[in-house]
Short mmCIF file of C-alpha atoms in Angstrom, two decimals:
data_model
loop_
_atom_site.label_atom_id
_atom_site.label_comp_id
_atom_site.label_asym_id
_atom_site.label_seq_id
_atom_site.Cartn_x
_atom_site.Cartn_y
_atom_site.Cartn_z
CA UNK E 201 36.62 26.35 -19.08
CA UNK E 202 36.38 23.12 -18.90
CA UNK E 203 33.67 20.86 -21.08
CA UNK E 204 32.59 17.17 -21.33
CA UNK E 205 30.25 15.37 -23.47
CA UNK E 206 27.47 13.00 -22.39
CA UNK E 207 24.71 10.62 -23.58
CA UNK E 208 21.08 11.19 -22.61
CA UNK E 209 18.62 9.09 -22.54
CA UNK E 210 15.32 11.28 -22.87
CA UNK E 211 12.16 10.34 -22.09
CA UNK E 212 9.75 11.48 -25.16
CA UNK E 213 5.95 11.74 -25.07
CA UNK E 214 3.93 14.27 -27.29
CA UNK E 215 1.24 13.82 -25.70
CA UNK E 216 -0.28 12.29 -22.57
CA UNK E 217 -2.26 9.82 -24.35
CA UNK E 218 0.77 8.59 -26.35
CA UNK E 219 2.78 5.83 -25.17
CA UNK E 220 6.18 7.09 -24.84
CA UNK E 221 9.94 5.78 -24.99
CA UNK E 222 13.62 6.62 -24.40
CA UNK E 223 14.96 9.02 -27.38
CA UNK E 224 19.36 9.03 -26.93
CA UNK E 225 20.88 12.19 -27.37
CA UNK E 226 24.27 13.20 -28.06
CA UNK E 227 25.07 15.94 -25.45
CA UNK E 228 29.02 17.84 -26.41
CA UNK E 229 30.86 19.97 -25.71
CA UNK E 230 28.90 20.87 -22.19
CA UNK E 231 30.29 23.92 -20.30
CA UNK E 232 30.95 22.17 -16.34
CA UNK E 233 29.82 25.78 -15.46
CA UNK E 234 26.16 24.95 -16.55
CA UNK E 235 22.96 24.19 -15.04
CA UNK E 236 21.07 20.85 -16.03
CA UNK E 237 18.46 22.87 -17.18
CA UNK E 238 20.95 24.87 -19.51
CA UNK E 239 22.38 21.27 -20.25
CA UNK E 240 19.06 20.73 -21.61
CA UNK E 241 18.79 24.05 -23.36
CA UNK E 242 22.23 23.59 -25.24
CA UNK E 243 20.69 19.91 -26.78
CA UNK E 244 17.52 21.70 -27.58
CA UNK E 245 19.03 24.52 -29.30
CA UNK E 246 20.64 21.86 -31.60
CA UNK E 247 17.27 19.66 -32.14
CA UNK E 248 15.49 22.67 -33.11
CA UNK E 249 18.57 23.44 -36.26
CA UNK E 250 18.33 20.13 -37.11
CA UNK E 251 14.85 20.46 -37.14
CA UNK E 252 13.46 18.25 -34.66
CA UNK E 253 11.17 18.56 -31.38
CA UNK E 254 13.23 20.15 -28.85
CA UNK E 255 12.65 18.33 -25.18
CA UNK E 256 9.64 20.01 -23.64
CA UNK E 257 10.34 20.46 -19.48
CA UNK E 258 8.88 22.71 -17.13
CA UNK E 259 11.06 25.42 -15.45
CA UNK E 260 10.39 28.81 -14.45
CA UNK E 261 12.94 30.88 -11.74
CA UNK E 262 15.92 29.05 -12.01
CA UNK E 263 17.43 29.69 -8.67
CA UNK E 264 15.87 26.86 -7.06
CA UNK E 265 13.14 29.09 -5.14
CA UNK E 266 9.68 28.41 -7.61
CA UNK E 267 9.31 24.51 -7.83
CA UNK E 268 8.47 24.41 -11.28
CA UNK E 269 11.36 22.69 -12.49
CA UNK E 270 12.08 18.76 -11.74
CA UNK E 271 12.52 15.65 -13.27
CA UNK E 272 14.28 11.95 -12.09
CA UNK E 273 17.69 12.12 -13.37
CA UNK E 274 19.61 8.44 -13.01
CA UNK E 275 16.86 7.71 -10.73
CA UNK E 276 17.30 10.39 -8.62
CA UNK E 277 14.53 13.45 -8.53
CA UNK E 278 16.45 16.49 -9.30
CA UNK E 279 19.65 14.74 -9.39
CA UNK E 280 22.16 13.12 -6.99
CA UNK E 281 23.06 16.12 -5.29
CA UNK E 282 21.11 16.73 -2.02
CA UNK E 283 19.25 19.57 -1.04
CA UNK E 284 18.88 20.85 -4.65
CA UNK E 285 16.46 21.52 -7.47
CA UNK E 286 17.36 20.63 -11.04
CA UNK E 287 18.02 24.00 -12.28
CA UNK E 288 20.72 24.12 -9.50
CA UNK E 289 22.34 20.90 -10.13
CA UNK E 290 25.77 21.91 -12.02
CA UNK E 291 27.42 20.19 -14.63
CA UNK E 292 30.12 19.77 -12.96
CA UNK E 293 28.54 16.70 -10.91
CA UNK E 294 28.36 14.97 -13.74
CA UNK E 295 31.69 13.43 -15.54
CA UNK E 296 33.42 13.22 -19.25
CA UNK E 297 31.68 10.16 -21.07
CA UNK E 298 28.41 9.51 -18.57
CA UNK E 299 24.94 8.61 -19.52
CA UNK E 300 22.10 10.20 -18.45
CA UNK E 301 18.59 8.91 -17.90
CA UNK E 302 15.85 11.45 -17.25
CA UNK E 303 12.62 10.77 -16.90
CA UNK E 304 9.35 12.83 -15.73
CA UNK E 305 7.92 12.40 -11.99
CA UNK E 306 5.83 9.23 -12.21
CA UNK E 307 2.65 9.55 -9.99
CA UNK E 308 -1.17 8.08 -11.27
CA UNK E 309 -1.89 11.60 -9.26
CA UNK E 310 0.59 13.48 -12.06
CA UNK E 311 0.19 12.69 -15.75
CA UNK E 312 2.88 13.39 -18.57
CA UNK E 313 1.55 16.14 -20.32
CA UNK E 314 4.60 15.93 -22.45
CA UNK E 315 8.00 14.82 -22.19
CA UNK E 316 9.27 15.62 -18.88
CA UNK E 317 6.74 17.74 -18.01
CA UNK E 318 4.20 16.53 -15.69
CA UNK E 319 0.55 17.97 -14.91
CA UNK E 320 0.77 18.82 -10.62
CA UNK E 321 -2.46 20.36 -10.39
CA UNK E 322 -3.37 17.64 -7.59
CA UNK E 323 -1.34 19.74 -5.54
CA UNK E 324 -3.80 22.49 -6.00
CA UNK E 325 -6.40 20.45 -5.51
CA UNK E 326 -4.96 18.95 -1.89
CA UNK E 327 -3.84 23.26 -0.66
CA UNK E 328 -7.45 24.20 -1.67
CA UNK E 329 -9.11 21.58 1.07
CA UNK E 330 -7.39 23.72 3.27
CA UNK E 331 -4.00 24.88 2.83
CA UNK E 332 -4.92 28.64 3.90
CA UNK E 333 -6.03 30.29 7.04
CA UNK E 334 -9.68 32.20 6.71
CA UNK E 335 -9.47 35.70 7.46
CA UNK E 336 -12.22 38.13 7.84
CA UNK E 337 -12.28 41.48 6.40
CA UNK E 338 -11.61 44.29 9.03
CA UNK E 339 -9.32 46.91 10.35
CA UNK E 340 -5.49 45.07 10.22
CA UNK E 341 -4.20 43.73 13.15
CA UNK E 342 -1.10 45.68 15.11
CA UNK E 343 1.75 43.24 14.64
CA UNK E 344 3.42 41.30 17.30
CA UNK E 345 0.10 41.02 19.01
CA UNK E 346 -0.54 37.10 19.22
CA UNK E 347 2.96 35.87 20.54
CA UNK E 348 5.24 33.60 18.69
CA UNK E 349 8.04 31.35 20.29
CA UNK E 350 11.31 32.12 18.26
CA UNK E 351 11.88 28.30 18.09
CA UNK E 352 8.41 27.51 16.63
CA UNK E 353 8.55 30.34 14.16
CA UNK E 354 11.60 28.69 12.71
CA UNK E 355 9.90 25.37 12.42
CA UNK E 356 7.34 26.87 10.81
CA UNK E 357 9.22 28.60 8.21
CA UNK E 358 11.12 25.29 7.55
CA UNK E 359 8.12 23.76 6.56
CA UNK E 360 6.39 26.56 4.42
CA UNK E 361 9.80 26.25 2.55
CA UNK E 362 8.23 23.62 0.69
CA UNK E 363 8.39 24.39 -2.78
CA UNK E 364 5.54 22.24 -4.03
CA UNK E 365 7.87 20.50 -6.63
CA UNK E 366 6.40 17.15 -6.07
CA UNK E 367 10.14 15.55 -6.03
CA UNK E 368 8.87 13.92 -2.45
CA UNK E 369 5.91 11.54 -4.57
CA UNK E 370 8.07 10.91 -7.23
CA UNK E 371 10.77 9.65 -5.01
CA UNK E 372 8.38 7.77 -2.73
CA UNK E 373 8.31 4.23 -3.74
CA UNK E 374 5.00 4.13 -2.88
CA UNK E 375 4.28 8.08 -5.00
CA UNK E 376 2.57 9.29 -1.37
CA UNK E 377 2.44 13.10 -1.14
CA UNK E 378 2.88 12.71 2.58
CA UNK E 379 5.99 14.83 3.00
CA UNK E 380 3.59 17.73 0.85
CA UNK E 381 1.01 17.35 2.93
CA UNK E 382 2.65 16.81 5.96
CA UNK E 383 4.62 20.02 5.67
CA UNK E 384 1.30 22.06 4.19
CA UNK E 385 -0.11 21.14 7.25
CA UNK E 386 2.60 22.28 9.59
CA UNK E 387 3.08 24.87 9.10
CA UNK E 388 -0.37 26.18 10.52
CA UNK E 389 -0.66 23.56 12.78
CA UNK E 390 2.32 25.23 14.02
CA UNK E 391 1.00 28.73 14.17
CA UNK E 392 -1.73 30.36 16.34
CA UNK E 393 -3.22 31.84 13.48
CA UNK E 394 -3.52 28.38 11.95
CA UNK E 395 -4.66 26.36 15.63
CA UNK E 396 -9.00 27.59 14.39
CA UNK E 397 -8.70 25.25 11.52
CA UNK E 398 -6.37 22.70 12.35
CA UNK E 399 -8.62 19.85 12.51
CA UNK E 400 -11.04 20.06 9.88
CA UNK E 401 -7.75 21.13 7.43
CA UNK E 402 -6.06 17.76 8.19
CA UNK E 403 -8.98 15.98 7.69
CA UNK E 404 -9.58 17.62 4.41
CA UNK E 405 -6.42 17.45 3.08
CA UNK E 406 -5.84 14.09 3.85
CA UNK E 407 -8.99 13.14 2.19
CA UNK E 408 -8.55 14.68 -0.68
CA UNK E 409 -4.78 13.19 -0.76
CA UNK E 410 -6.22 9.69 -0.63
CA UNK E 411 -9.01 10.21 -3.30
CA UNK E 412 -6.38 12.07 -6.10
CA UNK E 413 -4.52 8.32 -5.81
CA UNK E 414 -1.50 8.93 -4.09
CA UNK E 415 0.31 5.85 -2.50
CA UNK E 416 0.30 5.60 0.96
CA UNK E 417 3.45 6.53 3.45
CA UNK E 418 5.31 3.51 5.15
CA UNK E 419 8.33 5.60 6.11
CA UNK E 420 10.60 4.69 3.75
CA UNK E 421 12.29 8.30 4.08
CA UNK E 422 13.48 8.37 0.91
CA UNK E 423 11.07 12.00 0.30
CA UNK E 424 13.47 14.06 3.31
CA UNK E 425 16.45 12.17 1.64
CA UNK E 426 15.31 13.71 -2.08
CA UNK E 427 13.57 16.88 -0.88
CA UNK E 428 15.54 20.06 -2.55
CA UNK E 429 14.45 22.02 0.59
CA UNK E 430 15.58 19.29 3.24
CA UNK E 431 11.94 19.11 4.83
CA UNK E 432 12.33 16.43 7.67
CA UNK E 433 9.81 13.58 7.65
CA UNK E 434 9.35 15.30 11.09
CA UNK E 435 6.59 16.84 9.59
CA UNK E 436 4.22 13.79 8.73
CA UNK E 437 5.04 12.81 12.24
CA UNK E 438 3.16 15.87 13.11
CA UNK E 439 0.61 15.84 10.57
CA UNK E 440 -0.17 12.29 12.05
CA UNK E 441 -0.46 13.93 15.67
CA UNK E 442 -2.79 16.42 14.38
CA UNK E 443 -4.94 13.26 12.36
CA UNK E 444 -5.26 11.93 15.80
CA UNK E 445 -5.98 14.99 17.19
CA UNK E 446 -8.76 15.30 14.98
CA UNK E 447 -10.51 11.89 14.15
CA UNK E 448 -9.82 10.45 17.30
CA UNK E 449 -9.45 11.93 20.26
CA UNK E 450 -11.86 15.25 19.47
CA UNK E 451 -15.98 14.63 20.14
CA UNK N 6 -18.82 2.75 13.49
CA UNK N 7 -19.05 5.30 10.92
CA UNK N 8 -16.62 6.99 12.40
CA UNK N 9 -14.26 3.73 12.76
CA UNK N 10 -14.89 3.51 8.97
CA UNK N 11 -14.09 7.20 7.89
CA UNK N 12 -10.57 6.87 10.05
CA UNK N 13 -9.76 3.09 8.56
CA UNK N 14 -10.51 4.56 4.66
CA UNK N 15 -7.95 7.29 5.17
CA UNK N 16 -3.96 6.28 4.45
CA UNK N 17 -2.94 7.95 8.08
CA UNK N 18 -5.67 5.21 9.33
CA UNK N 19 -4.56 2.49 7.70
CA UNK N 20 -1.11 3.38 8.74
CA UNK N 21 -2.12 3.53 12.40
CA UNK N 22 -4.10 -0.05 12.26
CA UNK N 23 -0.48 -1.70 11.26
CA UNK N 24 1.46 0.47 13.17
CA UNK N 25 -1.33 -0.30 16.56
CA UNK N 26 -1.26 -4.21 15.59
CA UNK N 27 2.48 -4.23 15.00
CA UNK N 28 2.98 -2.92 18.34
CA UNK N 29 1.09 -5.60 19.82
CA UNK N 30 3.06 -8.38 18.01
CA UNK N 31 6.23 -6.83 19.46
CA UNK N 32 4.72 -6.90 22.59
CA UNK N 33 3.74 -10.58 22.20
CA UNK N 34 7.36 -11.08 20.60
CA UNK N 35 8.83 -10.45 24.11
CA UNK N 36 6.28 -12.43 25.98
CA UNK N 37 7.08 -15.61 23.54
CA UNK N 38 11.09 -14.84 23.95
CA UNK N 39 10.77 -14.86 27.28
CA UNK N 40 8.98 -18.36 27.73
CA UNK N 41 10.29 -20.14 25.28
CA UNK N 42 14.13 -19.05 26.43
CA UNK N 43 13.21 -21.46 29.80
CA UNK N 44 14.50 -23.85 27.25
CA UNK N 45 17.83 -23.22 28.52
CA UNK N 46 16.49 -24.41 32.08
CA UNK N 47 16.24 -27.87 30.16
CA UNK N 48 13.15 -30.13 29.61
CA UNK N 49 11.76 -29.78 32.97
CA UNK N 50 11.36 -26.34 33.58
CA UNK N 51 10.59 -25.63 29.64
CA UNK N 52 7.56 -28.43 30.30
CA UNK N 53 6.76 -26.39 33.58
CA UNK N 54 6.62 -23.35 31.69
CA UNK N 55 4.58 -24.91 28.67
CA UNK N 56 2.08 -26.73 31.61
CA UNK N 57 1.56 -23.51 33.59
CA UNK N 58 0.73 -20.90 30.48
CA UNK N 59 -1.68 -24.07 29.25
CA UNK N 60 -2.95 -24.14 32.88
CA UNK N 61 -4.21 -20.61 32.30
CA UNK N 62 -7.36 -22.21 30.74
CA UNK N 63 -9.35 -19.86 29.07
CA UNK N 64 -7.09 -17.05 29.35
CA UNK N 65 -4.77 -18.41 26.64
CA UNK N 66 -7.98 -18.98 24.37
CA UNK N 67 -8.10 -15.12 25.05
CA UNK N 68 -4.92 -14.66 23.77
CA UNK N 69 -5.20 -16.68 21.32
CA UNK N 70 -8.62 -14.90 19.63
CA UNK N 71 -7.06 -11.47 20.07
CA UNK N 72 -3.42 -12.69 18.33
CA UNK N 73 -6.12 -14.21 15.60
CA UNK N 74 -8.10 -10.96 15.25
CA UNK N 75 -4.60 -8.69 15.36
CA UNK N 76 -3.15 -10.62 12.52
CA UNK N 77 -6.14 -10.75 10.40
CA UNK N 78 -6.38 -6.97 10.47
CA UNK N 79 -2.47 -6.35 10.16
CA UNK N 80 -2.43 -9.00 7.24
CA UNK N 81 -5.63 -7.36 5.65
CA UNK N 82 -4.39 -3.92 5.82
CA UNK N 83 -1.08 -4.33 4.67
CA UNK N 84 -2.24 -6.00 1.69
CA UNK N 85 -4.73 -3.62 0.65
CA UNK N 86 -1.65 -0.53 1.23
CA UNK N 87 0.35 -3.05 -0.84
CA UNK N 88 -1.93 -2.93 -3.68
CA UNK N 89 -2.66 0.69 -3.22
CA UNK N 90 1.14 1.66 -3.39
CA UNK N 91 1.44 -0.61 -6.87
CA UNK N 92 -1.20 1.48 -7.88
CA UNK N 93 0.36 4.58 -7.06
CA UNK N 94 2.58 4.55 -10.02
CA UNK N 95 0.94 2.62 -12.95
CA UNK N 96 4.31 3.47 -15.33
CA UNK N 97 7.19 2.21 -13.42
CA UNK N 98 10.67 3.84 -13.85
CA UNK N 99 13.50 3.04 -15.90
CA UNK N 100 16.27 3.29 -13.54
CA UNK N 101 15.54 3.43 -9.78
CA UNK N 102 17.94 4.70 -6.77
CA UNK N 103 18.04 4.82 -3.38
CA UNK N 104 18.89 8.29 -1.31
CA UNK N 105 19.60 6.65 2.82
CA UNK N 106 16.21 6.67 3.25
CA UNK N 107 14.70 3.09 1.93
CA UNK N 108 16.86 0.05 3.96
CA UNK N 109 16.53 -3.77 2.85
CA UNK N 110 13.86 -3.78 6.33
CA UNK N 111 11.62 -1.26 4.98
CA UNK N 112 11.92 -1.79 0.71
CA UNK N 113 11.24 -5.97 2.05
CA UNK N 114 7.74 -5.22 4.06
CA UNK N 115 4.89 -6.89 1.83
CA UNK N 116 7.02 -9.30 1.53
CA UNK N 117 9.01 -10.47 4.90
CA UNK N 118 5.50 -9.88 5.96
CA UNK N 119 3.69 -12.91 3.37
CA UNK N 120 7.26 -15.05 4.61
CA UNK N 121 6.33 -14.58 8.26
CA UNK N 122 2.70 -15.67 7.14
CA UNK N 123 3.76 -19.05 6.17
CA UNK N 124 5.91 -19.33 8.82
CA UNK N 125 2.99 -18.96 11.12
CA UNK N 126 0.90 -21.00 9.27
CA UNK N 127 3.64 -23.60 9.32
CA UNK N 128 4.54 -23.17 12.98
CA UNK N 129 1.29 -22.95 14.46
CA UNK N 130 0.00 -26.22 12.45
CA UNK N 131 2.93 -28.44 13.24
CA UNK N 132 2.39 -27.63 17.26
CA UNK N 133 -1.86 -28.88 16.41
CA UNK N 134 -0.82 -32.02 14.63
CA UNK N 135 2.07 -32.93 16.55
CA UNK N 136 0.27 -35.34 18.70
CA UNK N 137 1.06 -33.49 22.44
CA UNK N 138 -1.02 -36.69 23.63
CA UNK N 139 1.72 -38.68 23.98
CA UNK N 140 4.80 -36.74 24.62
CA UNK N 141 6.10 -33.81 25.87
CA UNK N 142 6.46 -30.21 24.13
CA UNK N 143 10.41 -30.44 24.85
CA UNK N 144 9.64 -33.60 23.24
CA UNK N 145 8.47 -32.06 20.25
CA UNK N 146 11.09 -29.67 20.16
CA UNK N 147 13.79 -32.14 20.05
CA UNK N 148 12.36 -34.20 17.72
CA UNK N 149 11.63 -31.34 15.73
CA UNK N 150 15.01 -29.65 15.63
CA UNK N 151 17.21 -33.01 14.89
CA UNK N 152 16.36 -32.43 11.66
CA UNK N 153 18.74 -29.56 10.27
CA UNK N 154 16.73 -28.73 7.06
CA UNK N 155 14.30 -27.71 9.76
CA UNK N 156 16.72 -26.19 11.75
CA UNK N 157 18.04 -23.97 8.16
CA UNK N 158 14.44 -22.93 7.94
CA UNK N 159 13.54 -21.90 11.26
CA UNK N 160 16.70 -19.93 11.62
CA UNK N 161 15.84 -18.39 8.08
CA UNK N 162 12.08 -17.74 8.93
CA UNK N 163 13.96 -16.04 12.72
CA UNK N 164 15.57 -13.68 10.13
CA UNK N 165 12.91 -12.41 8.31
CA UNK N 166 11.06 -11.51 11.74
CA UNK N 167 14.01 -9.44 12.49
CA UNK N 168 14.43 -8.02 9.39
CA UNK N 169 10.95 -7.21 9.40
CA UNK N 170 10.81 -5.32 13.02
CA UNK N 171 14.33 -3.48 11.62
CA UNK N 172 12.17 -1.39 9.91
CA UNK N 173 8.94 -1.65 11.45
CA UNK N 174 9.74 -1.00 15.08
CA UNK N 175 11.10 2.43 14.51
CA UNK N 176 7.96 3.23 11.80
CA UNK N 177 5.48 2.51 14.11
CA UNK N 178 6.75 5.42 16.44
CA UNK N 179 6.70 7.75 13.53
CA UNK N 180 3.28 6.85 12.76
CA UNK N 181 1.97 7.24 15.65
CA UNK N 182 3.85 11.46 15.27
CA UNK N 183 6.41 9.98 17.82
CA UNK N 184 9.02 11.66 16.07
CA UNK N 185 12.02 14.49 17.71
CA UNK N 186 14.64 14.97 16.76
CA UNK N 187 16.14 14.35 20.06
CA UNK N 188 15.11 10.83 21.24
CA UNK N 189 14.05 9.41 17.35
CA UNK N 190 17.89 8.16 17.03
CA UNK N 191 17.50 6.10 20.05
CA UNK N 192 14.59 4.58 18.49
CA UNK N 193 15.77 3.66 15.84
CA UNK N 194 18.93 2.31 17.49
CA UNK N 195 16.29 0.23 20.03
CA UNK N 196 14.32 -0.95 16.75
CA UNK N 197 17.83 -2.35 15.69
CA UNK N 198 18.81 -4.02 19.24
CA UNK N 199 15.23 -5.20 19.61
CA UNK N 200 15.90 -6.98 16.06
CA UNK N 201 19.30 -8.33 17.06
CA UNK N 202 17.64 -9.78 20.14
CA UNK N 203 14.66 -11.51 18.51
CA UNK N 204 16.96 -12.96 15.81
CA UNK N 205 19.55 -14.07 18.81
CA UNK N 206 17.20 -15.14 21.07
CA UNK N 207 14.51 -17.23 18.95
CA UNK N 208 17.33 -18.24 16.35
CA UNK N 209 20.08 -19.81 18.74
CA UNK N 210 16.91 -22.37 20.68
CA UNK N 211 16.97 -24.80 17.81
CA UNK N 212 21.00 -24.81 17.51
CA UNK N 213 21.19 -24.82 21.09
CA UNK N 214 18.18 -28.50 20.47
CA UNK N 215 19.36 -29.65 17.75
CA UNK N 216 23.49 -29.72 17.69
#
């Protein structure tokens, strides 16, 4: 088994109204085998003998399926690896004698609660203007009843494979949620089921996007580039179709 | 009205005010290619050229109002996204990367955009004050372009233009949801050519004046 030993560079905050700075860490003897998150759990384990704070960060599944977990590692959210969340970035990306900085998302729209953990409850706030389809209470519907192109399905699915992990604002360098939005709002626009709502949902989401002071998009692609679940920027094109759709070509 | 307002306060309607007036500057881009290369044709037909589009009377005041209005609301809007954006993230980070998504074109916007600005500002004013009274444009342009500082700064104000349309050619087709994955290569490609041509075509007239 092979090990290495690193430097971190750890961003430290107790609280959200404290300042913050850069704490450096001594990271040996690191297993290649682990995650970053286990990385992380290794340093803790020796902060807490030693008495100190261990490094708070959010995580929750682990296999890279729950979106709880993230932070900017050298600059890059969840890592340099593509398509990946931090708990699946491995070790073994990461060489004998490197430094690591790691910092938490930085958004005005997410504030530090502590450390590397970051409150995303805007996200919330934007899939409760409309991120749902209303149904009414009733007998259930027989299923395969409202037909579904095979091909649309799957572009569906690929963008309700968003994860909500907010990696696409912090990577933005203007901290837009677009590529959130954009793929909250395909995949209904998408969808029959979804078609009823589709205008006032864009509109609301949007809205609410703009007032929780997120940045606005200028394509700089750099969310698809960043996303752990590869959603293409093909979905704010689409959200944008459906925004003109709805506030401009609609009575 | 109200509704103009509503759709101009959201971020997808700011986006589609530049990416509508951008797409009118390319257009005009072409249009002011195409007249001034009749440069090449030497100093009669340029002055032909430059004597029938003045001859157009009114029409070019027109022109000239709506180019006025277009820029004031691209200018306007881009600065208030700019400020928005630095707002976005009040704590900056400590080390920043890119992925392949951000290009020198689209990281350089705000400001290519402010260069272009006093370009135009420059440009424009020296064609006012140049005194067409008593000589020809070509005149002008000779005089103008014997001087190679001017000639370095032209050339370098030709460049931001292009670098500028490298990125916002393309962007304005995504903002307006032109995006598939079959034909968004090409337009990015076209954004790049379309670049390459402005820089070529607008950058080689004073070389071709001056040397």
């Amino acid at each position: 088994m092979k090990s290495i030993n690193l430097t971190l560079k750890v961003w430290r905050q107790e609280r959200g109204s404290d300042k913050g700075r850069f704490e450096t860490y001594d990271a040996t003897g690191i297993s290649t085998d682990m995650s970053f998150l286990e990385m992380l759990d290794v340093v803790n384990e020796r902060l807490t003998l030693e008495g100190k704070e261990p490094i708070a960060f959010d995580h929750d599944c682990r296999e890279g399926i729950c979106g709880m977990c993230g932070a900017m590692v050298n600059g890059y959210a969840h890592g340099h690896e593509s398509g990946t969340t931090l708990c699946q970035l491995h070790m073994r990306h990461f060489s004998d004698g490197d430094t690591i900085v790691i910092e938490p998302w930085r958004s005005r729209a997410f504030k530090v609660v502590k450390d590397l953990v970051v409150d995303r409850s805007a996200f919330d706030k934007i899939i409760q203007e409309g991120g749902y389809i209303s149904v009414n209470t009733g007998g259930a519907p027989d299923g395969n009843t409202i037909p579904v192109p095979q091909d649309v399905a799957e572009k569906a699915m690929d963008a309700a494979s968003c994860i909500g992990c907010g990696a696409c604002v912090a990577a933005c360098p203007n901290g837009s949620a677009m590529l959130f939005v954009g793929a909250k709002i395909s995949q209904f626009a998408l969808l029959p089921q979804g078609r009823p709502e589709a205008k006032d949902r864009v509109l609301a989401m949007l809205n609410m996007h703009d007032e929780l002071g997120f940045g606005n998009c200028s394509n700089e692609r750099e969310c698809e580039a960043r996303c752990p679940k590869n959603i293409s920027i093909v979905n704010i094109a689409r959200m944008n179709r459906e925004f003109i759709k709805a506030a401009l070509l609609s009575e | 009205m109200q509704l103009v307002l509503r759709i101009i306060r959201t971020s997808i309607g700011k986006k589609l005010l530049m990416a509508f007036t951008g797409l009118c500057f390319c257009c005009f881009l072409v249009i002011h290619l195409a007249g001034n290369l009749s440069v090449y044709g030497g100093a009669d037909t340029f002055n032909s050229y430059v004597n029938h589009l003045h001859s157009l009377g009114v029409l070019v005041h027109i022109a000239e109002l709506a180019l006025l209005v277009l820029a004031i609301v691209h200018i306007v809007t881009g600065t208030v996204l700019f400020i928005e954006n630095l707002r976005a993230r009040p704590v900056r980070y400590s080390v920043t990367r890119r992925s392949g998504g951000r290009t020198w074109g689209s990281a350089t916007m705000p400001y290519t955009g402010f260069l272009i600005l006093v370009f135009l500002v420059c440009h424009i004013s020296w064609f006012i004050y140049a005194g067409r009274e008593y000589q020809t444009v070509y005149q002008i342009l000779t005089g103008l372009f014997s001087n190679p500082v001017v000639i370095l700064l032209y050339c370098a104000a030709v460049l931001v233009v292009a670098l500028h349309i490298s990125h916002g050619f393309w962007s304005l087709f995504q903002t307006f949801g032109l995006n598939h994955n079959a034909y968004m290569p090409a337009i990015r490609a076209l954004g790049i050519i379309f670049a390459v041509i402005v820089a070529m075509g607008f950058g080689t007239i004073p070389l071709y004046l001056g040397l």
